[in-house]
Coordinates of C-alpha atoms in Angstrom, one line a residue:
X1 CA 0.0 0.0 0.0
X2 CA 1.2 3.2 -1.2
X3 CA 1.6 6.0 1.9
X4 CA 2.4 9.4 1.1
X5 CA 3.1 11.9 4.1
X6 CA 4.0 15.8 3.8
X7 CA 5.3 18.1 6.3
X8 CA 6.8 21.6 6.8
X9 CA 4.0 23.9 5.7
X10 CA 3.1 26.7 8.1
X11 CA 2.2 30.6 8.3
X12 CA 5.1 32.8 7.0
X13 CA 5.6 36.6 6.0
X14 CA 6.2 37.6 2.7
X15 CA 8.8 37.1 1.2
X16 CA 10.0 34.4 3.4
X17 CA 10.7 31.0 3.1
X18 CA 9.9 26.9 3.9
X19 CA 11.2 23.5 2.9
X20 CA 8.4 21.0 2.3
X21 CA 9.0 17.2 3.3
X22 CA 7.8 14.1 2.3
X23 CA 7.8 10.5 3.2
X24 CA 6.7 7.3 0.8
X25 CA 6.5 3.9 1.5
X26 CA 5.1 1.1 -0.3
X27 CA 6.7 1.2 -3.3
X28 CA 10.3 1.6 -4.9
X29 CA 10.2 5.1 -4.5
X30 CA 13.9 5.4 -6.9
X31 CA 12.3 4.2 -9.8
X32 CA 9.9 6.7 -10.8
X33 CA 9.0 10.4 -10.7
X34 CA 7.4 12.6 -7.7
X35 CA 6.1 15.9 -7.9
X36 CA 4.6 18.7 -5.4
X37 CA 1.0 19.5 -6.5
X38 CA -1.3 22.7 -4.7
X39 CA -4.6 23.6 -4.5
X40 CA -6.2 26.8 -3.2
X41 CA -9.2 27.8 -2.2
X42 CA -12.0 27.7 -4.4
X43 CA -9.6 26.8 -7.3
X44 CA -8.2 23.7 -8.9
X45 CA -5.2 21.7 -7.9
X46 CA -2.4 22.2 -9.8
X47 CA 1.2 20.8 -10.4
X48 CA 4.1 22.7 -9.0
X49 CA 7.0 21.2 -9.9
X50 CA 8.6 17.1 -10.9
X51 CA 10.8 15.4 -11.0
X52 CA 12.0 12.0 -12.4
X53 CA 14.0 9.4 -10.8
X54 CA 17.6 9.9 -11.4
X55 CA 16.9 13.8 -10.5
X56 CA 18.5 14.9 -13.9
X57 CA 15.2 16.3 -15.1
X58 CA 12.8 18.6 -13.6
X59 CA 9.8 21.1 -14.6
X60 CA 8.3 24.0 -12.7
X61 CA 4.8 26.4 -13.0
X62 CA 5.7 29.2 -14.3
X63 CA 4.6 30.9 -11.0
X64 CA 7.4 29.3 -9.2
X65 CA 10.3 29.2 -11.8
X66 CA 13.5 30.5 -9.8
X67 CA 11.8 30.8 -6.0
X68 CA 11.1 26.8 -6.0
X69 CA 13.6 24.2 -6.0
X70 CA 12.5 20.2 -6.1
X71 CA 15.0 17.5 -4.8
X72 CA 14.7 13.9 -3.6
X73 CA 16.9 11.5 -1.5
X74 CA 16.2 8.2 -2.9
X75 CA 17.7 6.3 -0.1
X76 CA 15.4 8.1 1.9
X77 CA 12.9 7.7 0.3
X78 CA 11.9 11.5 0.8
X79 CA 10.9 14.5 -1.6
X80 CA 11.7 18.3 -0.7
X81 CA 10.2 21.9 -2.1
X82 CA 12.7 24.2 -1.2
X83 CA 9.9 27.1 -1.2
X84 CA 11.7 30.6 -1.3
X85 CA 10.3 34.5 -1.6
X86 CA 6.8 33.3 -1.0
X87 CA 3.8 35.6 -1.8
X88 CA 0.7 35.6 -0.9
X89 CA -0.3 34.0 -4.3
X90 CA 1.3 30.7 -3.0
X91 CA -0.8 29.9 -0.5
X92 CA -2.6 26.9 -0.9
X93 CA -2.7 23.3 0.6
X94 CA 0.8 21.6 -1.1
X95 CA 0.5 17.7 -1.6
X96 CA 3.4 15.5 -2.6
X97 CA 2.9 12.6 -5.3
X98 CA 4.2 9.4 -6.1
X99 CA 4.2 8.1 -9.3
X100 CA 2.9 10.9 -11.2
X101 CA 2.5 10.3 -15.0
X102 CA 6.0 13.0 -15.8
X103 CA 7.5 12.8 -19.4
X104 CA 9.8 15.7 -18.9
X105 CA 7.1 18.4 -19.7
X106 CA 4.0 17.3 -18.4
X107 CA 3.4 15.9 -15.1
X108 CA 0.0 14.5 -13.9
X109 CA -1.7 12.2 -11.4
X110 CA 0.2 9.8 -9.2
X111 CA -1.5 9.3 -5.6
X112 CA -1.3 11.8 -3.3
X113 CA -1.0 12.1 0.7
X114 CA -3.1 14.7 2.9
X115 CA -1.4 17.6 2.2
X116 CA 0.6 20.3 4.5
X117 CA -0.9 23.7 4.3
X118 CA 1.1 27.0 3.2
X119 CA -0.5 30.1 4.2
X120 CA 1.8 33.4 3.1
X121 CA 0.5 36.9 5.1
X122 CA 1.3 40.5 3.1

């Protein structure tokens, strides 16, 4: 059974920052993509940012391009969102997935854990 657990969301200022974790289990997590998806209030979830298994290839929203940074430790089994100069805009409830459907440019799907919210105050 696939388990997917985030952590590290909270309240921060503008222009601050937070490092997202999460945990799988269940599954070879090395051998396939992960992603961090978001949803806010009243809108659609949405992808943030992939990325595939060896960590060579990664794609970001356009709304996060240069503030975000994805990473993974395999051997850990873990996936990070290094989450910097956060705005408002970014608030939202951040969930990690396994296995998402990622072919370099798209990434889609995969199953997802309860999420850790991100609120951002002006």
């Amino acid at each position: 059974q696939v388990q997917v657990v985030e952590s590290g969301g909270a309240s921060v200022q503008a222009g601050g920052s937070l490092r997202l974790s999460c945990i799988v289990s269940g599954f070879a997590f090395g051998d396939y993509a992960a992603g961090w998806f978001r949803q806010a209030p009243g809108k659609k979830r949405e992808v943030v940012s992939c990325i595939n298994w060896r960590s060579n290839s990664t794609v970001y929203a356009d709304s996060v391009k240069g503030r975000f940074t994805i990473s993974r430790d395999n051997a850990k089994k873990s996936l990070f969102l290094q989450m910097n100069s956060l705005n408002p805009e970014d608030t939202a409830m951040y969930y990690c997935s396994a296995r998402p459907y990622y072919n370099g440019v798209a990434c889609t799907g995969g199953t997802w854990g309860q999420g850790t919210q991100v609120t951002v105050s002006s």
